[in-house]
CSV table of C-alpha atoms and ligand atoms in Angstrom, one decimal:
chain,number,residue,atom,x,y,z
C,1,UNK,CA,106.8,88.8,108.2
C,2,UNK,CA,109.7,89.9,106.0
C,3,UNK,CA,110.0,92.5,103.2
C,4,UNK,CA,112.4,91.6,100.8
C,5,UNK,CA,112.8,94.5,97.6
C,6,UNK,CA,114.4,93.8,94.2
C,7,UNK,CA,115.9,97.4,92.5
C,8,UNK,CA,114.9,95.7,89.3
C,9,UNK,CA,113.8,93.0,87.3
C,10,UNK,CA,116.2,91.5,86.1
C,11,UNK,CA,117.4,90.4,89.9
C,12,UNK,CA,114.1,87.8,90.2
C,13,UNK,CA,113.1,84.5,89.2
C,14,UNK,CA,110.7,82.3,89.9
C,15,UNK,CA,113.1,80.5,92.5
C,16,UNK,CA,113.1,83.8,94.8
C,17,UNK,CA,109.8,84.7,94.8
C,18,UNK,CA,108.0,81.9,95.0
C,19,UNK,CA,106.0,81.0,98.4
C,20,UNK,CA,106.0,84.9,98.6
C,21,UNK,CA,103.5,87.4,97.7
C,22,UNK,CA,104.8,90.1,95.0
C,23,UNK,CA,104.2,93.5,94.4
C,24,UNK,CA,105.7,94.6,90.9
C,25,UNK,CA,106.2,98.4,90.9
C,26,UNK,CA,106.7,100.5,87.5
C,27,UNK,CA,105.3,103.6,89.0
C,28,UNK,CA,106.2,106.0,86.1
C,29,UNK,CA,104.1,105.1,84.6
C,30,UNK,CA,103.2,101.2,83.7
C,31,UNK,CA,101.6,100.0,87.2
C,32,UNK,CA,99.8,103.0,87.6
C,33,UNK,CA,98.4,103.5,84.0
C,34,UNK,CA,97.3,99.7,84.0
C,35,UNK,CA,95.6,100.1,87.8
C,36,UNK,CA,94.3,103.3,86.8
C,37,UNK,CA,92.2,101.4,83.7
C,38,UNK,CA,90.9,99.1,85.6
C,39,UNK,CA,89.9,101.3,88.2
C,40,UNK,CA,87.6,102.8,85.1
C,41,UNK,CA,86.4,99.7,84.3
C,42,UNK,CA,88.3,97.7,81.9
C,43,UNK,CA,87.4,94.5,82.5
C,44,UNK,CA,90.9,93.0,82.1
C,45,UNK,CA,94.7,93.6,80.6
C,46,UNK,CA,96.5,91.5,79.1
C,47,UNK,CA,100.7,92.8,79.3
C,48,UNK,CA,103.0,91.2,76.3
C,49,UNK,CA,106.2,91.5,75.5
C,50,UNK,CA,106.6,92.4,72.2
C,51,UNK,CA,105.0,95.1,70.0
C,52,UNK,CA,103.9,91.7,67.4
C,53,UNK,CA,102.5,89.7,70.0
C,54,UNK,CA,100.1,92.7,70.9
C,55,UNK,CA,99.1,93.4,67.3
C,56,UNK,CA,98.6,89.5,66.6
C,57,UNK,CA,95.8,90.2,69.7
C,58,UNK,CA,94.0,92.8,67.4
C,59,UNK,CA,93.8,90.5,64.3
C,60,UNK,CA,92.0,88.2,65.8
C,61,UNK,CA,90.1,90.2,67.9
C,62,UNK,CA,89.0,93.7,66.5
C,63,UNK,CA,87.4,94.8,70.0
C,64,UNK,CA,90.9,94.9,72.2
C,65,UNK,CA,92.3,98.1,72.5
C,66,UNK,CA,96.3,98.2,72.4
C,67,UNK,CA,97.9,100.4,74.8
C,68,UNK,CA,101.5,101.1,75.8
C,69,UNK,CA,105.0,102.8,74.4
C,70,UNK,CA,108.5,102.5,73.3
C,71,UNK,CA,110.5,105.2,74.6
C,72,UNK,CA,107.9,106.9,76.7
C,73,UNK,CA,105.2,107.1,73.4
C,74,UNK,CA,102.7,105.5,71.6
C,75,UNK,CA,103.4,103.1,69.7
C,76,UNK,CA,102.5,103.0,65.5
C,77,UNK,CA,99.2,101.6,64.9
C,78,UNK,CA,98.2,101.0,69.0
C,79,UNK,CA,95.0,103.1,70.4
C,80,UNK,CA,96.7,103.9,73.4
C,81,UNK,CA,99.9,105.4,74.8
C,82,UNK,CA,101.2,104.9,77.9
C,83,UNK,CA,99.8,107.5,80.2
C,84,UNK,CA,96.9,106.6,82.7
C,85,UNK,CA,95.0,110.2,81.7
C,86,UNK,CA,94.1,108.8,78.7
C,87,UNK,CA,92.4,105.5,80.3
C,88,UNK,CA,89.4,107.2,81.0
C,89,UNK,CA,85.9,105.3,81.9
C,90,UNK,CA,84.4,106.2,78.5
C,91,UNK,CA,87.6,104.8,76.3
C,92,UNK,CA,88.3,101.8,78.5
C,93,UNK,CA,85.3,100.5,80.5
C,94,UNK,CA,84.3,96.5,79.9
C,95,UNK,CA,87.6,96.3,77.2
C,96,UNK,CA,90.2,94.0,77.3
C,97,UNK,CA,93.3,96.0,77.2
C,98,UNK,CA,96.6,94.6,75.3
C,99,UNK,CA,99.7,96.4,76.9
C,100,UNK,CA,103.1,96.5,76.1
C,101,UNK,CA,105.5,99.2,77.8
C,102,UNK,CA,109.8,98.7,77.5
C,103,UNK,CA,109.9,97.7,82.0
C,104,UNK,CA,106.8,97.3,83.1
C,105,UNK,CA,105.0,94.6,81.5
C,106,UNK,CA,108.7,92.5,81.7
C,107,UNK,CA,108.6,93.3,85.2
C,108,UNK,CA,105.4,91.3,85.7
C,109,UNK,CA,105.8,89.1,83.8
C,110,UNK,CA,108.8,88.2,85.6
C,111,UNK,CA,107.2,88.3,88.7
C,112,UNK,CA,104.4,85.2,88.0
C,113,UNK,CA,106.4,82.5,89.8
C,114,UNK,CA,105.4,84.2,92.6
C,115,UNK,CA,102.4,82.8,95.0
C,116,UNK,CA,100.1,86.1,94.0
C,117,UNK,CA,101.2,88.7,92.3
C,118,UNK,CA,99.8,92.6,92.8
C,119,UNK,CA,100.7,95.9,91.3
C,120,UNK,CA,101.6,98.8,93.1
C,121,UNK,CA,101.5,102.1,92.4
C,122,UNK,CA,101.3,105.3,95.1
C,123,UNK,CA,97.4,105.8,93.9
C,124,UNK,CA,96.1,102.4,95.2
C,125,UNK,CA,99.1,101.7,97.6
C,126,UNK,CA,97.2,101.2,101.1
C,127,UNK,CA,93.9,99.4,99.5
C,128,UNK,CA,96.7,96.9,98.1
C,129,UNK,CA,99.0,96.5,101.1
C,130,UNK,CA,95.5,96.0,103.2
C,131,UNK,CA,94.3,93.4,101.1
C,132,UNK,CA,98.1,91.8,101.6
C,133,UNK,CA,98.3,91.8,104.6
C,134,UNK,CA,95.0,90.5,105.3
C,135,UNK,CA,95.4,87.4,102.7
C,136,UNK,CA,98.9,87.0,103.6
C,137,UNK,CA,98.2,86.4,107.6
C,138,UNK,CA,95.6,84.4,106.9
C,139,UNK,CA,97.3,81.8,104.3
C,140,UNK,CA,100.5,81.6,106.6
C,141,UNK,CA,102.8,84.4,103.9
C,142,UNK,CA,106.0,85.0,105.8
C,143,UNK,CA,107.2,86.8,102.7
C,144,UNK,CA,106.5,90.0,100.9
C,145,UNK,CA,108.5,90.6,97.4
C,146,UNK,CA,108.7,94.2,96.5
C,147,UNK,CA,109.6,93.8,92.5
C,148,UNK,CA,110.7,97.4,91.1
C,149,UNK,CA,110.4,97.2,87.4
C,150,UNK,CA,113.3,99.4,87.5
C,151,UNK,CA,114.2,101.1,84.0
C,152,UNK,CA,116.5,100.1,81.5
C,153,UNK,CA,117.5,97.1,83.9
C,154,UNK,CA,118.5,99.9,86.3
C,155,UNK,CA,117.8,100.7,90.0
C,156,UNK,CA,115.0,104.1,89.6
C,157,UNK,CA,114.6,106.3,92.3
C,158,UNK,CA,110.5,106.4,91.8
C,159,UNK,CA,109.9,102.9,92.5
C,160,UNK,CA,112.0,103.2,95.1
C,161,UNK,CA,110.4,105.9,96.7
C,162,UNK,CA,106.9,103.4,95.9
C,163,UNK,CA,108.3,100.9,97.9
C,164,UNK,CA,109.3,102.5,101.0
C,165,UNK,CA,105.9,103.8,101.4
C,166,UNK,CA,104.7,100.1,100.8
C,167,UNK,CA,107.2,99.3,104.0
C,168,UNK,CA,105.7,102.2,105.8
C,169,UNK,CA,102.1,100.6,105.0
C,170,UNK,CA,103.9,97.1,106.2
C,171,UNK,CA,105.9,98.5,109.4
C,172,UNK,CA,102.4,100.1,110.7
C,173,UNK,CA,99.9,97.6,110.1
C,174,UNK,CA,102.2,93.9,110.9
C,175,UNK,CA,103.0,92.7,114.5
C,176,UNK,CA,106.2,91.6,113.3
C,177,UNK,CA,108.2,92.6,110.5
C,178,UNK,CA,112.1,91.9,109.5
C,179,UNK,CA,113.3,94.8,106.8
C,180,UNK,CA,115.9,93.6,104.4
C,181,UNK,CA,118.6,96.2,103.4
C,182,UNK,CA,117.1,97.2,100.6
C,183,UNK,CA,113.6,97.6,102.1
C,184,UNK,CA,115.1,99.4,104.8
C,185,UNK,CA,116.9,102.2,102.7
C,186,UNK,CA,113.8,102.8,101.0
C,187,UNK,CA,111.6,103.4,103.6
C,188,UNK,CA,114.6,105.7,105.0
C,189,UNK,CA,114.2,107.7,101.9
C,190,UNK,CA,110.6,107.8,101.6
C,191,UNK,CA,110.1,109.2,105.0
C,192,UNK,CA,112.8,112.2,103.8
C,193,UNK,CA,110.2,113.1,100.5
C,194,UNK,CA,107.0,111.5,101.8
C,195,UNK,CA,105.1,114.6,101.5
C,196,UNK,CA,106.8,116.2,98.6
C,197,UNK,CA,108.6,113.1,96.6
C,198,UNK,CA,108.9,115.7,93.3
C,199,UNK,CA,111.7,117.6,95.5
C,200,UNK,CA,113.8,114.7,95.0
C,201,UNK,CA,112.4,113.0,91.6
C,202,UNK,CA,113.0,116.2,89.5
C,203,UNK,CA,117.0,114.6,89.7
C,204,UNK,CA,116.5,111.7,88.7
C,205,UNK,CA,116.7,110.1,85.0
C,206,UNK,CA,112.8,109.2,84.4
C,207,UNK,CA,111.1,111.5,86.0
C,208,UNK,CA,113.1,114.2,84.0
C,209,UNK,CA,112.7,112.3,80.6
C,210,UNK,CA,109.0,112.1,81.0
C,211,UNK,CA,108.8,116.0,81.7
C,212,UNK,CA,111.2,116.7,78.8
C,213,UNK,CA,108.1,114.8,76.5
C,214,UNK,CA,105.4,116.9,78.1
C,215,UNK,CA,104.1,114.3,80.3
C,216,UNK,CA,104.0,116.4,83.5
C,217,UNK,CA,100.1,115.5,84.1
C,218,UNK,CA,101.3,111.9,84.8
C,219,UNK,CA,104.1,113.0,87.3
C,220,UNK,CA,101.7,114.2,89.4
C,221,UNK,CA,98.8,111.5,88.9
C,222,UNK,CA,101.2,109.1,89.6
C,223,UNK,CA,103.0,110.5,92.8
C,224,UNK,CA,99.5,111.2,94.4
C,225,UNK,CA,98.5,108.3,97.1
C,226,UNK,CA,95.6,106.2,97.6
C,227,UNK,CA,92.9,108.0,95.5
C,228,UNK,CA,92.3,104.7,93.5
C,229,UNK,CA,90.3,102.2,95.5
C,230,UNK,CA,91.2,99.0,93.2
C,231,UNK,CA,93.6,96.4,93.9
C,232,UNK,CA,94.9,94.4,90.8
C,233,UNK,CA,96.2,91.2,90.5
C,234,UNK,CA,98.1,89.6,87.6
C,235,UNK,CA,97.2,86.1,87.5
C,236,UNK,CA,97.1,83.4,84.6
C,237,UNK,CA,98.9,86.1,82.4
C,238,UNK,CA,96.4,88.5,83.0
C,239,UNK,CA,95.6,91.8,85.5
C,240,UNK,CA,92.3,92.0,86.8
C,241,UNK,CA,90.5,93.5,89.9
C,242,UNK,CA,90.7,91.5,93.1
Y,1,LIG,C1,108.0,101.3,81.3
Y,1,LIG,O1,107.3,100.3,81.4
Y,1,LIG,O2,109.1,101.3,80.9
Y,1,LIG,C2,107.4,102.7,81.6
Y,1,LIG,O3,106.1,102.6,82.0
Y,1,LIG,C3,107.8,103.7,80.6
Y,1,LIG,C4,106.9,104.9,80.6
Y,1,LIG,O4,106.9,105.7,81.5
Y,1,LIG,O5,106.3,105.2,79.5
């Protein structure tokens, strides 16, 4: 099997991916929040692009809740920011969710020329590269797509750190498995900060903007593994539970 990883989005297209299986990472905080609300029930989410297209959702349907941000906050008008605390069972349970965040939603929607596409976060990582690896051996996959959203069309050192502990899950549980360079540096790296990832993400450029605007709740839902059971899959333009 081979891992191939992408810094950001903007380095796929449907040509790379497809006959692979992708995992889109945004883990501060877009792939997280949106696992995180279906693990409390929402029965699906439905990521857009643009700040319209969501609201056009809400006209004609009262009942969706809006979620996401612009510059790491809620957006005017939408029910719901952007941080996974505030997706709780009682606010999100058997709602269809319309999301919009500035990397994450891009990301995945970027990543549909894929064969399946998943989302990763550290909270649901080893139910999700199970699942893969499991489908993926069984339908012939010889490659897995790690997709980090990246942020501001930028390599970020959090989804980084995401993937490498998806390679770890990978390198442990596949007979065979060829690393690209990428895949390889990350797992490098993860295996430094694996049980302490703040020590090195308190550097870097997202982590530090989304402490700066009080968000420091998220930083350490987010870098927590495998409490979340739930493995989501984005298909037909829309996440739902596998
Ligand atoms: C994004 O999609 O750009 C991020 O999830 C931003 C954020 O952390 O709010």
């Amino acid at each position: 099997m081979k891992i191939v990883t992408f810094s950001h989005y903007k380095e796929i297209n449907d040509e790379v991916l497809k006959d692979s299986y992708a995992i889109v990472i945004d883990l501060l905080r877009a792939t997280s929040t949106m696992i995180c609300a279906i693990s409390n029930g929402a029965k699906r989410i439905i990521p857009v692009e643009k700040i319209e297209e969501a609201r056009l959702f809400k006209k004609l349907d009262e009942s969706v809740l809006l979620g996401g941000e612009r510059g790491g906050l809620k957006i005017e008008g939408f029910d719901l920011d952007n941080s996974p605390l505030s997706y709780k069972q009682e606010v999100v349970f058997g709602k269809t969710i319309v999301f919009t965040t500035t990397n994450g939603t891009r990301a995945l929607k970027m990543a549909a020329g894929a064969k399946r596409t998943f989302l990763g976060s550290f909270i649901n990582a080893q139910k999700t590269a199970e699942y893969i690896i499991k489908e993926a051996l069984h339908y012939n996959i010889d490659t897995i797509s790690i997709v980090c959203a990246g942020t501001e069309e930028k390599f970020t050192l959090e989804d980084i750190l995401c993937a490498g502990y998806f390679v770890d899950l990978f390198k442990e549980n596949l007979p065979d498995v060829f690393l690209d360079d990428l895949s390889l540096a990350s797992h490098v790296l993860y295996k430094k900060f694996e049980n302490d990832p703040h020590e090195i993400l308190k550097y870097s450029y997202h982590y530090s903007h989304l402490k700066r605007l009080g968000f420091e709740a998220d930083l350490e839902f987010c870098l927590k593994k495998d409490f979340v059971d739930c493995v989501c899959e984005y298909e037909n333009l829309i996440v739902e539970k596998v």
